[in-house]
Amino acid sequence: DSTDRKLLAAIVQKFGSGPVGVASLAAVLSEEVETIEDVYEPFLLRLGFLDRTPQGRIATDLARTHLSGLGFEIPPPRRSEPDMPSLWADDPGAGDR
């Protein structure tokens, strides 16, 4: 339904596909945290559109493709931590820390 799409669109468009905490989603959608967890998340998880991680909710590639097919603008996802450059990448003594 439209709230499911709004939830996915918020994760993708406002939070770079996640991860995002459920409290932040609730604030953006003007919904209660419990409503998101009990009503919307189970359906989206079953469809494979949403993943729950310790860091927060993530929109899957399947969700991004689905939203794109509905005409939503899909920005590139945020880079994950392993892809981010290290602070010590150019430091020869980095292994000593």
GROMACS .gro file of C-alpha atoms in nm:
model
   97
    1ASP     CA    1   0.000   0.000   0.000
    2SER     CA    2   0.101   0.365  -0.007
    3THR     CA    3   0.254   0.361   0.342
    4ASP     CA    4   0.475   0.066   0.248
    5ARG     CA    5   0.598   0.261  -0.054
    6LYS     CA    6   0.650   0.574   0.157
    7LEU     CA    7   0.855   0.375   0.407
    8LEU     CA    8   1.075   0.223   0.136
    9ALA     CA    9   1.105   0.555  -0.046
   10ALA     CA   10   1.213   0.726   0.277
   11ILE     CA   11   1.486   0.468   0.336
   12VAL     CA   12   1.609   0.494  -0.023
   13GLN     CA   13   1.573   0.867  -0.088
   14LYS     CA   14   1.629   1.027   0.252
   15PHE     CA   15   1.873   0.778   0.403
   16GLY     CA   16   2.069   0.648   0.102
   17SER     CA   17   1.907   0.301   0.126
   18GLY     CA   18   2.008   0.271   0.491
   19PRO     CA   19   2.093   0.165   0.741
   20VAL     CA   20   1.847   0.383   0.929
   21GLY     CA   21   1.699   0.345   1.275
   22VAL     CA   22   1.330   0.277   1.317
   23ALA     CA   23   1.287   0.590   1.533
   24SER     CA   24   1.419   0.806   1.248
   25LEU     CA   25   1.182   0.636   1.005
   26ALA     CA   26   0.892   0.688   1.242
   27ALA     CA   27   0.970   1.058   1.267
   28VAL     CA   28   0.993   1.101   0.888
   29LEU     CA   29   0.668   0.910   0.829
   30SER     CA   30   0.479   1.052   1.129
   31GLU     CA   31   0.408   0.696   1.244
   32GLU     CA   32   0.460   0.521   1.575
   33VAL     CA   33   0.768   0.299   1.606
   34GLU     CA   34   0.544   0.009   1.709
   35THR     CA   35   0.326   0.052   1.399
   36ILE     CA   36   0.628   0.032   1.172
   37GLU     CA   37   0.766  -0.273   1.354
   38ASP     CA   38   0.434  -0.457   1.387
   39VAL     CA   39   0.246  -0.364   1.069
   40TYR     CA   40   0.478  -0.256   0.787
   41GLU     CA   41   0.811  -0.430   0.850
   42PRO     CA   42   0.685  -0.791   0.854
   43PHE     CA   43   0.526  -0.754   0.510
   44LEU     CA   44   0.831  -0.580   0.360
   45LEU     CA   45   1.065  -0.838   0.512
   46ARG     CA   46   0.860  -1.125   0.364
   47LEU     CA   47   0.872  -0.962   0.019
   48GLY     CA   48   1.250  -0.924   0.046
   49PHE     CA   49   1.229  -0.544   0.022
   50LEU     CA   50   1.375  -0.474   0.367
   51ASP     CA   51   1.657  -0.610   0.582
   52ARG     CA   52   1.699  -0.549   0.954
   53THR     CA   53   2.056  -0.517   1.075
   54PRO     CA   54   2.206  -0.416   1.410
   55GLN     CA   55   2.278  -0.076   1.249
   56GLY     CA   56   1.919  -0.028   1.126
   57ARG     CA   57   1.685  -0.097   0.835
   58ILE     CA   58   1.822  -0.134   0.482
   59ALA     CA   59   1.628  -0.125   0.157
   60THR     CA   60   1.733  -0.421  -0.058
   61ASP     CA   61   1.827  -0.409  -0.426
   62LEU     CA   62   1.488  -0.568  -0.495
   63ALA     CA   63   1.316  -0.276  -0.321
   64ARG     CA   64   1.523  -0.024  -0.515
   65THR     CA   65   1.433  -0.195  -0.844
   66HIS     CA   66   1.064  -0.206  -0.747
   67LEU     CA   67   1.056   0.164  -0.657
   68SER     CA   68   1.241   0.253  -0.977
   69GLY     CA   69   0.976   0.065  -1.174
   70LEU     CA   70   0.710   0.275  -1.002
   71GLY     CA   71   0.884   0.594  -1.117
   72PHE     CA   72   1.066   0.684  -0.795
   73GLU     CA   73   1.402   0.857  -0.828
   74ILE     CA   74   1.664   0.622  -0.687
   75PRO     CA   75   1.989   0.784  -0.568
   76PRO     CA   76   2.299   0.566  -0.539
   77PRO     CA   77   2.320   0.384  -0.206
   78ARG     CA   78   2.553   0.511   0.062
   79ARG     CA   79   2.889   0.343   0.068
   80SER     CA   80   2.919   0.068   0.324
   81GLU     CA   81   3.188   0.090   0.590
   82PRO     CA   82   3.421  -0.171   0.436
   83ASP     CA   83   3.433   0.039   0.117
   84MET     CA   84   3.522   0.357   0.303
   85PRO     CA   85   3.888   0.460   0.303
   86SER     CA   86   4.085   0.395   0.618
   87LEU     CA   87   4.226   0.679   0.822
   88TRP     CA   88   4.552   0.486   0.831
   89ALA     CA   89   4.569   0.377   0.463
   90ASP     CA   90   4.881   0.584   0.389
   91ASP     CA   91   5.036   0.548   0.734
   92PRO     CA   92   5.325   0.295   0.728
   93GLY     CA   93   5.289   0.236   1.102
   94ALA     CA   94   4.920   0.161   1.084
   95GLY     CA   95   4.966  -0.209   1.157
   96ASP     CA   96   5.135  -0.120   1.488
   97ARG     CA   97   4.818   0.031   1.634
   0.00000   0.00000   0.00000
